Short mmCIF file of C-alpha atoms in Angstrom, two decimals:
data_model
loop_
_atom_site.label_atom_id
_atom_site.label_comp_id
_atom_site.label_asym_id
_atom_site.label_seq_id
_atom_site.Cartn_x
_atom_site.Cartn_y
_atom_site.Cartn_z
CA VAL A 64 64.06 61.16 17.08
CA GLU A 65 62.19 62.23 20.18
CA VAL A 66 59.08 63.19 18.21
CA LEU A 67 59.15 59.93 16.28
CA GLY A 68 59.62 58.00 19.54
CA GLY A 69 56.55 59.69 21.03
CA LEU A 70 54.55 59.11 17.89
CA VAL A 71 55.54 55.38 17.82
CA TYR A 72 54.53 55.08 21.50
CA CYS A 73 51.11 56.68 20.77
CA MET A 74 50.42 54.49 17.74
CA GLN A 75 51.47 51.35 19.61
CA HIS A 76 49.22 52.37 22.51
CA LEU A 77 46.29 52.87 20.10
CA VAL A 78 46.76 49.44 18.56
CA GLN A 79 46.94 47.85 22.00
CA ASN A 80 43.69 49.60 23.02
CA LEU A 81 41.52 49.19 20.01
CA ASP A 82 38.40 48.62 22.06
CA TRP A 83 38.40 52.35 22.77
CA LEU A 84 38.47 53.14 19.03
CA GLU A 85 35.78 50.64 18.26
CA GLU A 86 33.53 52.25 20.89
CA ALA A 87 34.32 55.76 19.63
CA LEU A 88 33.48 54.84 16.01
CA GLY A 89 30.15 53.31 17.03
CA GLU A 90 27.74 51.39 14.85
CA GLY A 91 26.94 54.02 12.25
CA GLU A 92 25.85 52.61 8.98
CA ASP A 93 27.14 54.32 5.79
CA ASP A 94 29.40 56.57 7.81
CA TYR A 95 32.55 57.94 6.11
CA PHE A 96 35.55 58.31 8.35
CA ILE A 97 38.75 59.98 7.43
CA PHE A 98 41.79 59.13 9.50
CA ASP A 99 44.52 61.78 9.06
CA CYS A 100 47.53 59.68 9.80
CA PRO A 101 51.02 60.92 10.61
CA GLY A 102 53.34 61.29 7.64
CA GLN A 103 56.41 59.62 9.19
CA ILE A 104 57.16 56.89 6.68
CA GLU A 105 58.66 54.71 9.42
CA LEU A 106 55.13 53.97 10.67
CA TYR A 107 54.31 52.34 7.35
CA THR A 108 57.57 50.67 6.42
CA HIS A 109 59.39 49.65 9.67
CA LEU A 110 56.63 49.08 12.17
CA PRO A 111 53.47 46.97 11.98
CA VAL A 112 51.21 49.48 13.76
CA MET A 113 49.50 51.00 10.70
CA LYS A 114 49.01 47.58 9.12
CA GLN A 115 47.52 46.33 12.39
CA LEU A 116 45.16 49.30 12.49
CA VAL A 117 44.08 48.75 8.88
CA GLN A 118 43.51 44.99 9.44
CA THR A 119 41.45 45.73 12.58
CA LEU A 120 39.24 48.27 10.79
CA GLN A 121 38.71 45.74 7.99
CA SER A 122 37.76 43.08 10.50
CA TRP A 123 35.10 45.55 11.69
CA ASP A 124 33.74 45.64 8.10
CA PHE A 125 35.16 49.04 7.19
CA ARG A 126 36.15 49.57 3.55
CA ILE A 127 39.63 50.96 3.66
CA ALA A 128 41.60 53.03 1.18
CA GLY A 129 44.98 54.71 1.58
CA VAL A 130 45.50 58.18 0.32
CA PHE A 131 49.16 59.07 0.13
CA LEU A 132 49.82 62.81 -0.06
CA LEU A 133 53.03 64.05 -1.51
CA ASP A 134 53.80 67.79 -1.65
CA SER A 135 53.88 68.84 -5.26
CA GLN A 136 56.65 71.29 -4.53
CA PHE A 137 58.77 68.26 -3.69
CA LEU A 138 58.47 66.98 -7.26
CA ILE A 139 60.49 69.44 -9.19
CA ASP A 140 63.10 66.99 -10.53
CA ALA A 141 63.44 63.29 -11.35
CA ALA A 142 65.53 62.41 -8.27
CA LYS A 143 62.88 63.76 -5.90
CA PHE A 144 60.21 62.09 -7.92
CA PHE A 145 62.02 58.70 -7.45
CA SER A 146 62.23 59.34 -3.71
CA GLY A 147 58.56 60.25 -3.35
CA THR A 148 57.36 57.46 -5.58
CA LEU A 149 59.39 54.82 -3.77
CA ALA A 150 57.93 56.08 -0.47
CA ALA A 151 54.40 55.82 -1.89
CA MET A 152 55.07 52.32 -3.21
CA SER A 153 56.47 51.19 0.08
CA ALA A 154 53.29 52.34 1.89
CA MET A 155 51.11 50.74 -0.79
CA LEU A 156 52.85 47.38 -0.53
CA GLN A 157 53.02 47.39 3.25
CA LEU A 158 49.39 48.22 3.89
CA GLU A 159 47.93 46.02 1.09
CA ILE A 160 44.88 48.18 0.56
CA PRO A 161 43.43 50.11 -2.39
CA HIS A 162 45.56 53.25 -2.67
CA ARG A 163 45.43 56.70 -4.25
CA ASN A 164 48.57 58.86 -4.53
CA VAL A 165 47.92 62.57 -4.48
CA LEU A 166 50.09 65.56 -5.30
CA SER A 167 49.01 68.18 -2.77
CA LYS A 168 49.48 71.98 -2.82
CA MET A 169 49.13 72.27 -6.56
CA ASP A 170 47.68 75.71 -5.86
CA LYS A 171 51.07 76.82 -4.53
CA LEU A 172 53.01 76.23 -7.71
CA SER A 173 53.99 78.83 -10.26
CA PRO A 174 52.99 78.25 -13.86
CA SER A 175 56.45 76.92 -14.83
CA GLN A 176 56.55 74.65 -11.77
CA HIS A 177 53.08 73.42 -12.60
CA ALA A 178 54.34 72.42 -16.08
CA ASP A 179 57.32 70.59 -14.52
CA VAL A 180 55.09 68.61 -12.10
CA GLU A 181 52.58 67.69 -14.83
CA ARG A 182 55.09 65.30 -16.39
CA TYR A 183 55.27 63.29 -13.15
CA LEU A 184 51.54 62.59 -12.87
CA ASP A 185 51.80 59.48 -15.02
CA PRO A 186 55.54 59.15 -15.57
CA CYS A 187 57.53 57.50 -18.34
CA ALA A 188 60.48 55.56 -16.83
CA GLU A 189 62.75 56.15 -19.88
CA SER A 190 62.24 59.87 -19.70
CA LEU A 191 63.07 59.88 -15.96
CA VAL A 192 66.32 57.97 -16.57
CA ALA A 193 67.22 60.46 -19.33
CA ASP A 194 66.69 63.35 -16.91
CA LEU A 195 68.87 61.70 -14.29
CA ARG A 196 71.69 61.12 -16.81
CA GLN A 197 72.03 64.85 -17.06
CA THR A 198 72.39 65.51 -13.31
CA PHE A 199 73.84 62.36 -11.75
CA ASN A 200 77.28 60.78 -11.88
CA PRO A 201 77.36 58.10 -14.60
CA LYS A 202 78.23 55.47 -11.99
CA PHE A 203 74.65 55.71 -10.77
CA GLN A 204 73.12 55.08 -14.17
CA LYS A 205 72.49 51.36 -13.65
CA LEU A 206 70.89 52.01 -10.24
CA ASN A 207 68.67 54.72 -11.81
CA GLU A 208 67.62 52.36 -14.59
CA VAL A 209 66.73 49.63 -12.04
CA LEU A 210 64.69 52.07 -9.93
CA ALA A 211 62.94 53.36 -13.00
CA GLY A 212 62.17 49.80 -14.04
CA LEU A 213 60.73 49.10 -10.56
CA ILE A 214 58.51 52.14 -10.75
CA ASP A 215 57.47 51.16 -14.30
CA ASP A 216 56.74 47.55 -13.22
CA TYR A 217 54.33 48.90 -10.54
CA SER A 218 52.62 51.08 -13.09
CA ASN A 219 49.77 51.67 -10.63
CA VAL A 220 51.97 54.36 -9.06
CA SER A 221 50.43 57.52 -10.53
CA PHE A 222 49.45 60.78 -8.94
CA LEU A 223 46.27 62.75 -8.87
CA PRO A 224 46.88 66.52 -8.62
CA LEU A 225 45.06 68.31 -5.81
CA ASN A 226 44.40 72.03 -5.79
CA ILE A 227 42.48 72.69 -2.60
CA GLU A 228 41.19 75.98 -4.01
CA ASP A 229 39.59 74.20 -7.00
CA GLU A 230 36.24 72.52 -6.16
CA GLU A 231 36.51 70.27 -9.19
CA SER A 232 39.99 69.06 -8.12
CA VAL A 233 38.66 68.21 -4.56
CA SER A 234 35.57 66.48 -6.13
CA ASP A 235 37.81 64.42 -8.37
CA LEU A 236 39.83 63.16 -5.45
CA LEU A 237 36.69 62.31 -3.45
CA LEU A 238 35.16 60.48 -6.47
CA SER A 239 38.44 58.54 -6.94
CA VAL A 240 38.43 57.40 -3.30
CA ASP A 241 34.68 56.56 -3.43
CA LEU A 242 35.31 54.36 -6.45
CA ILE A 243 38.16 52.41 -4.91
CA ILE A 244 36.24 51.72 -1.73
CA GLN A 245 32.96 51.21 -3.66
CA TYR A 246 31.23 53.75 -1.38
CA GLY A 247 27.52 53.82 -1.74
CA GLU A 248 27.31 50.95 -4.19
CA ASP A 249 25.12 48.92 -1.87
CA LEU A 250 22.69 51.74 -1.11
CA ASP A 251 19.15 51.66 -2.47
CA VAL A 252 18.53 53.88 -5.39
CA LYS A 253 16.24 56.80 -4.50
CA VAL A 254 13.74 57.83 -7.15
#
């Protein structure tokens, strides 16, 4: 709790002193900034600080995208997938910006784990509920079905795998973010 309290204080201080940030960012045209934000979900779901930061950057004419990283080693079963997906959805809905969900650390998975994670990249709700029936008490079946339906209704919750050791994987992620913020679309074509 102490770490979260300090982090909350720092983020609130930043939002109250955005003139400093505006000066630090400067007037660079066609600059590409990456803000590596803290992973504490409370900053995105319970407090308005991240949303305020996003809205301020948008008011300064920045094109904003959220990239939600979820550790691929976390997604080894349906219950953990539900948890991670609901956290990603919560951040997406709270920030109201174009969003890309990424499974990080794919390079750390064994071949069998890699196969397990692959099925969560673009999940089928019915398959997830079937998996949960095997491991959860039947009294939770209705809850699992409702959660799966929620995930299915927001079918824009999918994950892009990221293997930091694979140049193509990194390029795919960069291209994906470039497309959702329309980076470079207003530049002159050079011949």
